[in-house]
PDB file of C-alpha atoms in Angstrom:
ATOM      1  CA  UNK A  16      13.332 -85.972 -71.531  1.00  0.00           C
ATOM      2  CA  UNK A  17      16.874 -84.113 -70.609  1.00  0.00           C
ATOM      3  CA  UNK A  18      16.460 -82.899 -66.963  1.00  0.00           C
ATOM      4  CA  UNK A  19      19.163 -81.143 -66.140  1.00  0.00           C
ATOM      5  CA  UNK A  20      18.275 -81.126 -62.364  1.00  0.00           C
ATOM      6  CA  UNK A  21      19.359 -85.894 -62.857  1.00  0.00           C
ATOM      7  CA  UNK A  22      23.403 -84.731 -63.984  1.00  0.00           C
ATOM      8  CA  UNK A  23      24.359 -82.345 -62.071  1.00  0.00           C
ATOM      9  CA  UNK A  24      24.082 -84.698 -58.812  1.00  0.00           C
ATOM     10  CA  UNK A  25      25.690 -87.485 -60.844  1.00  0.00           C
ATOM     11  CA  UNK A  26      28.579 -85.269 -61.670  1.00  0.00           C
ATOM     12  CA  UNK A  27      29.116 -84.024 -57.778  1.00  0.00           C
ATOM     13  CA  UNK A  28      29.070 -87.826 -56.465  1.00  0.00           C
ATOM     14  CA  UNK A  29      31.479 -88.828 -59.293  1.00  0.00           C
ATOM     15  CA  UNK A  30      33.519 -85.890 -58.144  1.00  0.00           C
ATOM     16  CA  UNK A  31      33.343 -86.406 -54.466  1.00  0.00           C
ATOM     17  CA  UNK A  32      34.420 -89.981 -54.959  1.00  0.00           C
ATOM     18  CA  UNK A  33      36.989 -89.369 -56.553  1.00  0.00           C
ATOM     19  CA  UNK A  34      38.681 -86.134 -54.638  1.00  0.00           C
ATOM     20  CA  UNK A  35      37.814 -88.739 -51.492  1.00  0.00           C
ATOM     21  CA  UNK A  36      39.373 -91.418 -52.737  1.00  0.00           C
ATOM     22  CA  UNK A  37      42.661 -89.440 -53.252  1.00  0.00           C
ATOM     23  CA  UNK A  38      42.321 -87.923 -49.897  1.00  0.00           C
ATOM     24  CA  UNK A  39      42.681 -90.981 -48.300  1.00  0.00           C
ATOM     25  CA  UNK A  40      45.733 -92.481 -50.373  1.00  0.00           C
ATOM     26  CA  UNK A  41      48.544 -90.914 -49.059  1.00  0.00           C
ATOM     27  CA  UNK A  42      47.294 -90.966 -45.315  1.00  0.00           C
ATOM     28  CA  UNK A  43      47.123 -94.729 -46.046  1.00  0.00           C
ATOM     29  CA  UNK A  44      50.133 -94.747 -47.151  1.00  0.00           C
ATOM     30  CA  UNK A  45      52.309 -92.361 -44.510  1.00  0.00           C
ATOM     31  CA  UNK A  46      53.326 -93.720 -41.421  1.00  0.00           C
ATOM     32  CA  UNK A  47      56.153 -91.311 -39.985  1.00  0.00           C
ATOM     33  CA  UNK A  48      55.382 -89.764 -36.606  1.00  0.00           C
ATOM     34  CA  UNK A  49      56.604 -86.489 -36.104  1.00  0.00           C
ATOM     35  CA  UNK A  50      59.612 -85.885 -33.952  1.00  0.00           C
ATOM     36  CA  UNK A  51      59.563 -82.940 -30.888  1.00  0.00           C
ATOM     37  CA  UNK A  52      62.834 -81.899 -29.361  1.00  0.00           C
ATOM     38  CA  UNK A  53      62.356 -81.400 -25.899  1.00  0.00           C
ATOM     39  CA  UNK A  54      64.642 -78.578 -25.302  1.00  0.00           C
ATOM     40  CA  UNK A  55      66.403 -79.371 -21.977  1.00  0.00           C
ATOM     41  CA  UNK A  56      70.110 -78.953 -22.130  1.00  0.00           C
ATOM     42  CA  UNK A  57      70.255 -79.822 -18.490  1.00  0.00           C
ATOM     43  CA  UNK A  58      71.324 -77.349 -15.610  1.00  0.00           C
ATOM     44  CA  UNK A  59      74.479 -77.340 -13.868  1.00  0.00           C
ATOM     45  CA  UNK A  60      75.458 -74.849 -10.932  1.00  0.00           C
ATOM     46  CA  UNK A  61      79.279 -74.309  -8.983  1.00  0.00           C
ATOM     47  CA  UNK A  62      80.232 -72.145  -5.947  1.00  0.00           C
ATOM     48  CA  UNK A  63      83.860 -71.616  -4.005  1.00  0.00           C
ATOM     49  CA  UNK A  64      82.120 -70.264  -1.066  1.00  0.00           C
ATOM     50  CA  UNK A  65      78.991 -70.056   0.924  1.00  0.00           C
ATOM     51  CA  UNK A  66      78.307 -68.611   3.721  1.00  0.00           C
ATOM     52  CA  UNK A  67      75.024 -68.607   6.306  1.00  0.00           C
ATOM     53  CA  UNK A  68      76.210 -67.074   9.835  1.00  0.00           C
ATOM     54  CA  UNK A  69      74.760 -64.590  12.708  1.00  0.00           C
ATOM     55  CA  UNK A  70      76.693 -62.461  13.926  1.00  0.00           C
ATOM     56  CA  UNK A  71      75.521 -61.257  17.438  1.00  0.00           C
ATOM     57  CA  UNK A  72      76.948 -57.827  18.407  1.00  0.00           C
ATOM     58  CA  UNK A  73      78.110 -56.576  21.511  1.00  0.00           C
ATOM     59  CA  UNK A  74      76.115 -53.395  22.186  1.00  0.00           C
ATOM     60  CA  UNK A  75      73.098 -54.109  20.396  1.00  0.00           C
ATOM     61  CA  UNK A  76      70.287 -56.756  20.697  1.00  0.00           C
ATOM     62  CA  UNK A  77      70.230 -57.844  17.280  1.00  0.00           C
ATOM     63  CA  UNK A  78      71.981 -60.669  14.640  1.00  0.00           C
ATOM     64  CA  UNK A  79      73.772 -59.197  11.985  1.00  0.00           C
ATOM     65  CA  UNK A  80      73.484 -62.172   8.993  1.00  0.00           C
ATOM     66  CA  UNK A  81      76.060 -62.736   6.717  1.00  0.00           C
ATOM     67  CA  UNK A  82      75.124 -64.293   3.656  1.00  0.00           C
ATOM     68  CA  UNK A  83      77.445 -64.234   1.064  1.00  0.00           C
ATOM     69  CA  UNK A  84      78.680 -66.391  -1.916  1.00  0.00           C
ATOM     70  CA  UNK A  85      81.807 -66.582  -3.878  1.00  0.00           C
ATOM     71  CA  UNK A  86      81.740 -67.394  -7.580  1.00  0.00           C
ATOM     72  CA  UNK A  87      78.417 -68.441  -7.684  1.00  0.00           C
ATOM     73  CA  UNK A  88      77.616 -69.265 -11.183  1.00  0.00           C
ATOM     74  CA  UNK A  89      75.039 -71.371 -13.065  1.00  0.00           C
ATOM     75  CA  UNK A  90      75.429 -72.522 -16.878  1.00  0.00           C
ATOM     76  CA  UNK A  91      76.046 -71.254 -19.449  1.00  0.00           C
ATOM     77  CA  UNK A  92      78.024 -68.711 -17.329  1.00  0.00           C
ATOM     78  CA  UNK A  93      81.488 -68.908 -15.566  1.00  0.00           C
ATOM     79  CA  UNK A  94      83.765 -66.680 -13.091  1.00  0.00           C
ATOM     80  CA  UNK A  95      87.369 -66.660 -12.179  1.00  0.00           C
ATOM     81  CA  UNK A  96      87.624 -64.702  -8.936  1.00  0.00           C
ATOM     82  CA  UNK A  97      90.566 -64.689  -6.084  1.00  0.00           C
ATOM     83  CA  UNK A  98      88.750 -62.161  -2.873  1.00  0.00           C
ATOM     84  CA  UNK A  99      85.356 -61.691  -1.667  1.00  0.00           C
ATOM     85  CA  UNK A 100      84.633 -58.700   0.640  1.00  0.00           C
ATOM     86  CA  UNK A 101      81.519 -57.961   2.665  1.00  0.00           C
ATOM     87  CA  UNK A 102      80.514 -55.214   4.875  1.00  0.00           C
ATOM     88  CA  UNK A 103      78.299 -55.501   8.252  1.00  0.00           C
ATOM     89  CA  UNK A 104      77.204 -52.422  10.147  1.00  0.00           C
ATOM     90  CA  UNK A 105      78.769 -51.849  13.599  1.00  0.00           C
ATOM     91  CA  UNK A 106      81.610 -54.062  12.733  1.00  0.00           C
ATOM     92  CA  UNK A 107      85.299 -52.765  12.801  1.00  0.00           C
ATOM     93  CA  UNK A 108      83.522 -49.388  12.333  1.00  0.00           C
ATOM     94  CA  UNK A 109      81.530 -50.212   9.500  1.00  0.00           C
ATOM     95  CA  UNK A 110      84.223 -51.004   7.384  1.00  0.00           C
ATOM     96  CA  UNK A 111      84.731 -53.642   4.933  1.00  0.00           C
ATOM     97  CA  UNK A 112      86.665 -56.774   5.618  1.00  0.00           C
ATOM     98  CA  UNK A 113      88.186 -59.642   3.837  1.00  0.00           C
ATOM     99  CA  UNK A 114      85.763 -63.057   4.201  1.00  0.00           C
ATOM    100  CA  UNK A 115      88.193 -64.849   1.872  1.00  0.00           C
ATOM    101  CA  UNK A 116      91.408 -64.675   0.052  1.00  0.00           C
ATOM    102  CA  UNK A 117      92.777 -67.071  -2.196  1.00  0.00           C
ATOM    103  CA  UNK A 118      95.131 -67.593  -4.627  1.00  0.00           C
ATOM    104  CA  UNK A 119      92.703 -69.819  -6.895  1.00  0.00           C
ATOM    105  CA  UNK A 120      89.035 -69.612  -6.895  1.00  0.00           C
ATOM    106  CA  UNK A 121      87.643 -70.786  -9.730  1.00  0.00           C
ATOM    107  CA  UNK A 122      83.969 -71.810 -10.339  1.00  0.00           C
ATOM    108  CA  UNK A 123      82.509 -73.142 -13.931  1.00  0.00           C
ATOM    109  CA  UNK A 124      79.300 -74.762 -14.907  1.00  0.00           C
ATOM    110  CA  UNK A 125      78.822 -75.459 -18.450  1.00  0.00           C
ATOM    111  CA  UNK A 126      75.935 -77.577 -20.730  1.00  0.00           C
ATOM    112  CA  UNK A 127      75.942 -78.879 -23.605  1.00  0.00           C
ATOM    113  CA  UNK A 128      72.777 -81.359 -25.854  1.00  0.00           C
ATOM    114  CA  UNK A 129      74.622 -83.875 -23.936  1.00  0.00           C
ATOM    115  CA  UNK A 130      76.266 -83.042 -20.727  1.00  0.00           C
ATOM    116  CA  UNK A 131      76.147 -80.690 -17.723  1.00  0.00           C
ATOM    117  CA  UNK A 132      78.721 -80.459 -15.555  1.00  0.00           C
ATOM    118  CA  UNK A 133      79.847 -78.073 -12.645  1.00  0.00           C
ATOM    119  CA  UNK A 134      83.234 -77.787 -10.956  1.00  0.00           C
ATOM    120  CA  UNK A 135      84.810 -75.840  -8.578  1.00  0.00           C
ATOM    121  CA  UNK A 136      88.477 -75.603  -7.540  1.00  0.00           C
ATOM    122  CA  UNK A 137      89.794 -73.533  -4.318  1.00  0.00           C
ATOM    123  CA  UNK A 138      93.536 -72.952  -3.602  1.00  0.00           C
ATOM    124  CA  UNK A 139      96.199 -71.487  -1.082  1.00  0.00           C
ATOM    125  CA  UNK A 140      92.689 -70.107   0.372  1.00  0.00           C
ATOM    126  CA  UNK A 141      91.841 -68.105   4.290  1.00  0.00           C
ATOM    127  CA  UNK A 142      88.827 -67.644   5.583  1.00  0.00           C
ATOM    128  CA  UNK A 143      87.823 -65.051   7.569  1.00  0.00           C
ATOM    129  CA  UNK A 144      84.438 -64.348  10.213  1.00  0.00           C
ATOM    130  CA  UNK A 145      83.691 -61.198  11.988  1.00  0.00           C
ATOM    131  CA  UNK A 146      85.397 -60.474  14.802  1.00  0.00           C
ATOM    132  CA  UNK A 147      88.745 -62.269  14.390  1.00  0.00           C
ATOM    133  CA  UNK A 148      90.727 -59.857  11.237  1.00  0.00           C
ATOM    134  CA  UNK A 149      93.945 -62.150  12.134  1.00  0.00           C
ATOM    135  CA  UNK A 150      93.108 -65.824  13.437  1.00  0.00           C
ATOM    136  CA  UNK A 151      91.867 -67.342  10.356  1.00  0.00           C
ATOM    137  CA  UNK A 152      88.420 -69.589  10.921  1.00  0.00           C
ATOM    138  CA  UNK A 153      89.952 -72.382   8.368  1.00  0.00           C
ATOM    139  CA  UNK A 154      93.132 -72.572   6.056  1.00  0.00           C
ATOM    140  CA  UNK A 155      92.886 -75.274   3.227  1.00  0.00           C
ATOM    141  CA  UNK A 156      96.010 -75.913   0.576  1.00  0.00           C
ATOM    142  CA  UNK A 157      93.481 -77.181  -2.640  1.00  0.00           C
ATOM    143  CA  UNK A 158      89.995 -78.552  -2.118  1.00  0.00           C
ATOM    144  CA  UNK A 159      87.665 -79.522  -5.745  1.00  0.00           C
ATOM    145  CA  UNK A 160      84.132 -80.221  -6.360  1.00  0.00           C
ATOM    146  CA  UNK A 161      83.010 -81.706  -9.497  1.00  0.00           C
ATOM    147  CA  UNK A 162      79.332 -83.227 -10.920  1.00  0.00           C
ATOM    148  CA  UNK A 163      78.739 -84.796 -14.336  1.00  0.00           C
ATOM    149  CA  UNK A 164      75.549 -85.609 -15.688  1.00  0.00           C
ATOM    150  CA  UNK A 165      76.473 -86.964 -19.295  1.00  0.00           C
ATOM    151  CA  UNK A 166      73.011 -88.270 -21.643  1.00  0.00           C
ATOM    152  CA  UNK A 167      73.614 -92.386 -21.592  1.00  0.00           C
ATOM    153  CA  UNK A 168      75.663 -92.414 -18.279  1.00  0.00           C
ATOM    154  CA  UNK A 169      75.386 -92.687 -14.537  1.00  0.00           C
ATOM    155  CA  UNK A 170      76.034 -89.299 -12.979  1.00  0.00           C
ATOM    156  CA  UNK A 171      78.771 -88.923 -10.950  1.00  0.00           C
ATOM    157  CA  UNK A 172      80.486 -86.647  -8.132  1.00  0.00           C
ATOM    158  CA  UNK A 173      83.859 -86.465  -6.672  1.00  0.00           C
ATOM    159  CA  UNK A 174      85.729 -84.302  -4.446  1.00  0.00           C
ATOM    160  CA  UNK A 175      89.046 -83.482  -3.922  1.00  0.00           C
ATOM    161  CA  UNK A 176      90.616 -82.723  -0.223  1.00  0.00           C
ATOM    162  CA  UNK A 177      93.863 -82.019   1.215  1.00  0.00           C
ATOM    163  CA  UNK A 178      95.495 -84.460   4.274  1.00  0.00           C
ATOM    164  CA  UNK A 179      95.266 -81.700   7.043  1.00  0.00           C
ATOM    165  CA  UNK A 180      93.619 -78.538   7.365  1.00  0.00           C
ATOM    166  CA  UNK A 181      94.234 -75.617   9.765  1.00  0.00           C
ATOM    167  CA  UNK A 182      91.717 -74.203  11.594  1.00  0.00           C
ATOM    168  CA  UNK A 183      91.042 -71.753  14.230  1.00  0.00           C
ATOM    169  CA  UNK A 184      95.126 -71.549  14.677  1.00  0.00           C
ATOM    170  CA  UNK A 185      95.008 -74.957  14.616  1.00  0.00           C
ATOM    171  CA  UNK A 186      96.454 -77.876  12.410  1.00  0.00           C
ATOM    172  CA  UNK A 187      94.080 -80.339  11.791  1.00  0.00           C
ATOM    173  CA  UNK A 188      94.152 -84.256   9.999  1.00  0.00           C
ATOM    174  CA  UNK A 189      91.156 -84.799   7.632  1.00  0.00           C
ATOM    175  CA  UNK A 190      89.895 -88.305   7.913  1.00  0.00           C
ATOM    176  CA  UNK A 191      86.892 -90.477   6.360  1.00  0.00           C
ATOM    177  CA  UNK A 192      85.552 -91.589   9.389  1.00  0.00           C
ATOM    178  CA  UNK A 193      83.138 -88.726   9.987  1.00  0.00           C
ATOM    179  CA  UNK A 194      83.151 -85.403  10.906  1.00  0.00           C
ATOM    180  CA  UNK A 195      85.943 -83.343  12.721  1.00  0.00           C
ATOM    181  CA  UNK A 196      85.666 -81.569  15.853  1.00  0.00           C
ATOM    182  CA  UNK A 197      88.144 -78.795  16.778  1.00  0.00           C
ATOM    183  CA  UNK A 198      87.786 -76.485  19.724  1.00  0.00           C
ATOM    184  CA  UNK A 199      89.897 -73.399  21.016  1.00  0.00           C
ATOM    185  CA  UNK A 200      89.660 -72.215  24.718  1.00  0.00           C
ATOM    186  CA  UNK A 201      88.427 -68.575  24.363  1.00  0.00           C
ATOM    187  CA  UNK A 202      87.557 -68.533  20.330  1.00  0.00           C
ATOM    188  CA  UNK A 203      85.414 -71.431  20.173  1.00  0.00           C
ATOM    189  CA  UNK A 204      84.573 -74.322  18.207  1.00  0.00           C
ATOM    190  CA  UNK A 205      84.404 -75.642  14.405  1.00  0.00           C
ATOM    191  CA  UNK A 206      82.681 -78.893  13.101  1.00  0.00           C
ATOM    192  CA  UNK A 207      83.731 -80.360  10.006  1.00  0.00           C
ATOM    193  CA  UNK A 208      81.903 -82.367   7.401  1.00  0.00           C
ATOM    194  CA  UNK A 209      84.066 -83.596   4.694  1.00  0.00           C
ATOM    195  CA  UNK A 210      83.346 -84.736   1.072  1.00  0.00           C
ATOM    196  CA  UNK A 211      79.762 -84.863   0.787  1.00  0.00           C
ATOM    197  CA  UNK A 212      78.390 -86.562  -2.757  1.00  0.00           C
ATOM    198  CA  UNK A 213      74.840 -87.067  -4.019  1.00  0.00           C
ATOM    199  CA  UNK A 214      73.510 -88.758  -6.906  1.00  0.00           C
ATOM    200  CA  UNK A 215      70.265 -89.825  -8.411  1.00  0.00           C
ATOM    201  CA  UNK A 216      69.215 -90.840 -11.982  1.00  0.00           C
ATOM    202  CA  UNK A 217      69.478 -87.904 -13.430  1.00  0.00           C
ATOM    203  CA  UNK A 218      71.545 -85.566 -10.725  1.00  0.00           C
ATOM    204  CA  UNK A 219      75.026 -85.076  -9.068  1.00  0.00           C
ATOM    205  CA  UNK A 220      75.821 -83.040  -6.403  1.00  0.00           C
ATOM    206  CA  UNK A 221      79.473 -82.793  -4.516  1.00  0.00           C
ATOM    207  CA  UNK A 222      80.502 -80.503  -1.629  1.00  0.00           C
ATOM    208  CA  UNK A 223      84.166 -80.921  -0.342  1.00  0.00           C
ATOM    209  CA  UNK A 224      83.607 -79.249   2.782  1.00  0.00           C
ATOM    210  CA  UNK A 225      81.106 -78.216   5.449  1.00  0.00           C
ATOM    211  CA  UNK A 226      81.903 -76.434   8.243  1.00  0.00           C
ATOM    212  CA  UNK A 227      79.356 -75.686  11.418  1.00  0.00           C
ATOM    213  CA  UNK A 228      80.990 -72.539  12.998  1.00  0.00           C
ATOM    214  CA  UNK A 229      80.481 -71.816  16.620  1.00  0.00           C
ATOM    215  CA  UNK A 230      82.652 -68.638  17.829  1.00  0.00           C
ATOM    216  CA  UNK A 231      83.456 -65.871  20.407  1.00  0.00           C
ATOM    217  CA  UNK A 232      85.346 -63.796  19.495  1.00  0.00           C
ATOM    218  CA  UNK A 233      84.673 -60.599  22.226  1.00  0.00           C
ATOM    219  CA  UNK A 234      86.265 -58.447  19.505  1.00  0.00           C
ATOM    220  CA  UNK A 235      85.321 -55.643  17.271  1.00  0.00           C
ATOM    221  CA  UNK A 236      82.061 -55.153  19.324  1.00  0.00           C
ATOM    222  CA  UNK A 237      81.260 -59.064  18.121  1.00  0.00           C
ATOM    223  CA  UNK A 238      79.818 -61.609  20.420  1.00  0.00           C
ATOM    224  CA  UNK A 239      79.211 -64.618  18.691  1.00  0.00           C
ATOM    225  CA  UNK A 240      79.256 -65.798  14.926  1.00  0.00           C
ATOM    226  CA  UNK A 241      77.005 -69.116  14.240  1.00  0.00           C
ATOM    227  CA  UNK A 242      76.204 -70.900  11.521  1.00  0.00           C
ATOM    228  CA  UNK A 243      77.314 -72.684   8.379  1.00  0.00           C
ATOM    229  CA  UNK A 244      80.306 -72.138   5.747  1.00  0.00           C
ATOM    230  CA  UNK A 245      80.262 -74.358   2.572  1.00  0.00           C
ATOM    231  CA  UNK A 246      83.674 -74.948   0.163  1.00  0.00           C
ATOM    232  CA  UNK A 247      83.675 -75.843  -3.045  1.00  0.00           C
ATOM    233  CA  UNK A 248      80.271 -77.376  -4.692  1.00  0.00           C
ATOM    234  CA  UNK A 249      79.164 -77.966  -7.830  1.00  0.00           C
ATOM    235  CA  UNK A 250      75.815 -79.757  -9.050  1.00  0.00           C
ATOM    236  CA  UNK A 251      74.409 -80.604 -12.353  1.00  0.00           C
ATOM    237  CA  UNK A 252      71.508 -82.464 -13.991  1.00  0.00           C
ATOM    238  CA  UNK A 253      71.174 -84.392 -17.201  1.00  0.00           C
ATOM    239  CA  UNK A 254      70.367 -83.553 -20.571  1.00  0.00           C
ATOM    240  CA  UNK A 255      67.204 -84.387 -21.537  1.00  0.00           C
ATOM    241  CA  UNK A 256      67.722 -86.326 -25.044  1.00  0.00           C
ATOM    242  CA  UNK A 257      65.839 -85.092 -28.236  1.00  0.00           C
ATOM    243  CA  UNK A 258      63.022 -87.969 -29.142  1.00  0.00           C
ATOM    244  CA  UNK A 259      63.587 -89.721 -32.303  1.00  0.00           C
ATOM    245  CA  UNK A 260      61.679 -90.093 -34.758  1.00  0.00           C
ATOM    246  CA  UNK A 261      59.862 -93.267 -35.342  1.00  0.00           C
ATOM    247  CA  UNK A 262      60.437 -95.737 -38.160  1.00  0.00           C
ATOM    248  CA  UNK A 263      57.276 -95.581 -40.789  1.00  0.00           C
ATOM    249  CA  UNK A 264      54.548 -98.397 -39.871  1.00  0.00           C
ATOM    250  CA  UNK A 265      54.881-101.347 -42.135  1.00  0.00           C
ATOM    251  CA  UNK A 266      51.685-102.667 -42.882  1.00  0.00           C
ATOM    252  CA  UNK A 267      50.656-105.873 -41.123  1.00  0.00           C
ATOM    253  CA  UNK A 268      48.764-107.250 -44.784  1.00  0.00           C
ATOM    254  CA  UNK A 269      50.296-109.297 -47.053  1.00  0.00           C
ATOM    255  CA  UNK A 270      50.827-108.196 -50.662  1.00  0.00           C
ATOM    256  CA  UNK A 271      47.664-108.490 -52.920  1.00  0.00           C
ATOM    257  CA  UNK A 272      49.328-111.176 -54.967  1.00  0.00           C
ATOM    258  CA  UNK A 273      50.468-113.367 -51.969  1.00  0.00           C
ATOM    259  CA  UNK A 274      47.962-115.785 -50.685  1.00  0.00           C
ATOM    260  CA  UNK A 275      47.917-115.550 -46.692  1.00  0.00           C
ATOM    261  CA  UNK A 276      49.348-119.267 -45.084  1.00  0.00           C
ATOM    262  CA  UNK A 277      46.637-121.479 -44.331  1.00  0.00           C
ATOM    263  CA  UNK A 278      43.677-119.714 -45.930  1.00  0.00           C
ATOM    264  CA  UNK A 279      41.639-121.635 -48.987  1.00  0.00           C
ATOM    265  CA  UNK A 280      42.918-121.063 -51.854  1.00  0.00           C
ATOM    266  CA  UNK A 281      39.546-119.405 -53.535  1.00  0.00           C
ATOM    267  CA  UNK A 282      40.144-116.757 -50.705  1.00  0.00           C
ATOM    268  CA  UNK A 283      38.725-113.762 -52.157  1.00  0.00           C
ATOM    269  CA  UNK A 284      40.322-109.837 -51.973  1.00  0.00           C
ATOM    270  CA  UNK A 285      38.115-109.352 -48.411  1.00  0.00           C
ATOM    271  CA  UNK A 286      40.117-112.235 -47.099  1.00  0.00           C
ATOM    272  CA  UNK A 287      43.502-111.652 -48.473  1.00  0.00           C
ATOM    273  CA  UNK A 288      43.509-107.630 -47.715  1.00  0.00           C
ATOM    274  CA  UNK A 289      44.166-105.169 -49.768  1.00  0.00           C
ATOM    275  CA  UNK A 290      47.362-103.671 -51.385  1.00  0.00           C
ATOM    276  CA  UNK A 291      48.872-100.347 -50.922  1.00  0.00           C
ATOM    277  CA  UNK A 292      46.786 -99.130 -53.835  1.00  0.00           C
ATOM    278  CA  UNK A 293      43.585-100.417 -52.585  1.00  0.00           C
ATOM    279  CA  UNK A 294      42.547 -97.119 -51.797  1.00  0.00           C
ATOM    280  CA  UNK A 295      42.785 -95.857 -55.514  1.00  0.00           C
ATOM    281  CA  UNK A 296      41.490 -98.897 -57.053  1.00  0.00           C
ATOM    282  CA  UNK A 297      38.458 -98.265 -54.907  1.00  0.00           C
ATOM    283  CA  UNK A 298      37.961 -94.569 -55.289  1.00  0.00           C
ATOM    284  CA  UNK A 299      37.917 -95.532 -59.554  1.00  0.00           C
ATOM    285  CA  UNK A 300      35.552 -98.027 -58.720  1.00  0.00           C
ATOM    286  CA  UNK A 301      33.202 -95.521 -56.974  1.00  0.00           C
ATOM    287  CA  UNK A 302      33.643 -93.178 -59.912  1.00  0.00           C
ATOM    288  CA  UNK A 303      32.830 -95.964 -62.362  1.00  0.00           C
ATOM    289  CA  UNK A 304      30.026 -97.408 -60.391  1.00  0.00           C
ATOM    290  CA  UNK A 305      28.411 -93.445 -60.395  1.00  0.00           C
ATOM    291  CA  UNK A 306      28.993 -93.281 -64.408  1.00  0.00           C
ATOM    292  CA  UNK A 307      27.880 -96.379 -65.092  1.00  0.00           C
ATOM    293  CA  UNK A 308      24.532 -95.871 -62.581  1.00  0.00           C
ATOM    294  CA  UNK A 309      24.077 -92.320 -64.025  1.00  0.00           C
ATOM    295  CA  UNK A 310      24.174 -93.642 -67.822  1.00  0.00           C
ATOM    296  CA  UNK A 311      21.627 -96.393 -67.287  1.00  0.00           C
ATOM    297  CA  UNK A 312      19.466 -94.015 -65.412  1.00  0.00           C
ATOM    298  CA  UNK A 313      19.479 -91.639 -68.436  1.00  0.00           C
ATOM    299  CA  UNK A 314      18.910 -94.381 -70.869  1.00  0.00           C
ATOM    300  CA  UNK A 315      15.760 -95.243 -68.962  1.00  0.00           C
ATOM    301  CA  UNK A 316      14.306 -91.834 -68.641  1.00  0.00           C
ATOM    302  CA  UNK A 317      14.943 -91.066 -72.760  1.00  0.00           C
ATOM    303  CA  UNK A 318      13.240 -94.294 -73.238  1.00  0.00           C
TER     304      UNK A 318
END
């Protein structure tokens, strides 16, 4: 008797074996991880000038801060600047003054997929506070900064710094002993930290000079200026390197027609493993087994 209802489930297993059996070839057979590029070109940051003071005035009870910066610039970006003016109420009328003039101020920062760097270079350069328009707080000839943070190398900082300074009037010799003290009856006093450098596995970070300012002037309806002036720093931080992609997985079984070392030599294909087109040999056999089962199934019911 033909039953149509015995084929048609015969023909959907042959057909699942089969379309599952070619499925799983080619992920057998593919071993290449995919690769992700992270993206991070690094970071890298320079500045000529810095400056964090309070600036006490005369007739009123108050600070006046001063916080300005000079060429501050991160990557991708640079500046090429020579004067810097800022403005504080109740000082010298209101009106602006000069916090520093220079013949070369010159900040860059710059990354690339395998460096970062920052540099700063400061020349023939005056500094100026509140308070004191004509006694300069330092003179420098040429101070640098530089930071390099290169993908496969140590990162690295250096500065650059002139034999003598002069501050507060005064000429000063720069040494690598430690910091400088300088003090003028009646203005006040300067500290000075010189060539400061930083680095880590991945970071560099150089500042060629530091100065704590401590001053009184009495002029301009100033009291006192405190705080901190930085020169010439740059920083930077290291690439992040794109991951690779991995090599495709070699397959730990031997060939079908090698015989593995040490193993009987009646080992059958369950000992010896199977080939790279074991999974198509055994998606026909699935198909075949399904025929063949199907047919003899038939045969019996006609009989």
């Amino acid at each position: 008797m033909n039953s149509p209802s015995f084929r048609m489930p015969a023909r959907r297993l042959a057909t699942v074996a089969t379309v599952s059996a070619l499925a799983a070839g080619p992920l057998a057979l593919t071993g290449v991880s995919p690769a992700h590029a992270t993206g991070d070109h690094g970071r890298a940051s320079a500045v000529v000038l810095r400056t964090d003071l309070d600036v006490s005035l005369l007739n009123k009870s108050v600070n006046a801060p001063l916080a300005v910066s000079l060429n501050d610039v991160r990557a991708p970006r640079s500046a090429d600047k020579t004067t810097l003016t800022a403005t504080l109420d109740a000082v010298d009328g209101g009106r602006p003054f000069s916090v520093l003039r220079a013949e070369v101020a010159e900040a860059r920062a710059t990354t690339t997929a395998g460096k970062a760097e920052g540099s700063t270079t400061l020349a023939h350069a005056r500094l100026h506070v509140p308070g004191l328009p004509l006694l300069s707080l330092i003179e420098v000839e040429k101070v640098t900064a530089r930071a390099t943070c290169e993908v496969g190398r140590k990162p690295f900082a250096t500065t650059g710094l002139p034999g003598s300074v002069t501050v507060l009037g005064k000429r000063v010799a720069l040494t690598a002993g430690g910091p400088t003290d300088v003090k003028v009856p009646g203005v006040g006093e300067v500290r000075l930290d010189l060539s400061s450098t930083r680095t880590t596995a991945r970071t560099a970070a150089a500042t060629a000079l530091e100065l704590k300012v401590s001053v009184n002037p009495l002029k301009l309806n100033v009291a006192e200026v405190d705080g901190t002036v930085t020169l010439a720093e740059a920083t930077c931080r290291t690439p992040q390197p794109e991951a690779a992609a991995q090599p495709p997985a070699e397959s730990s079984a031997p060939p079908a027609d090698v015989k593995p070392q040490g193993e009987p030599a009646e080992a059958d294909l369950a000992e010896t493993g199977g080939g790279s087109t074991t999974p198509y040999l055994v998606g026909a056999a699935v198909v075949m087994l399904a025929a063949g089962g199907g047919a003899v199934a038939l045969a019996r019911r006609r009989g």
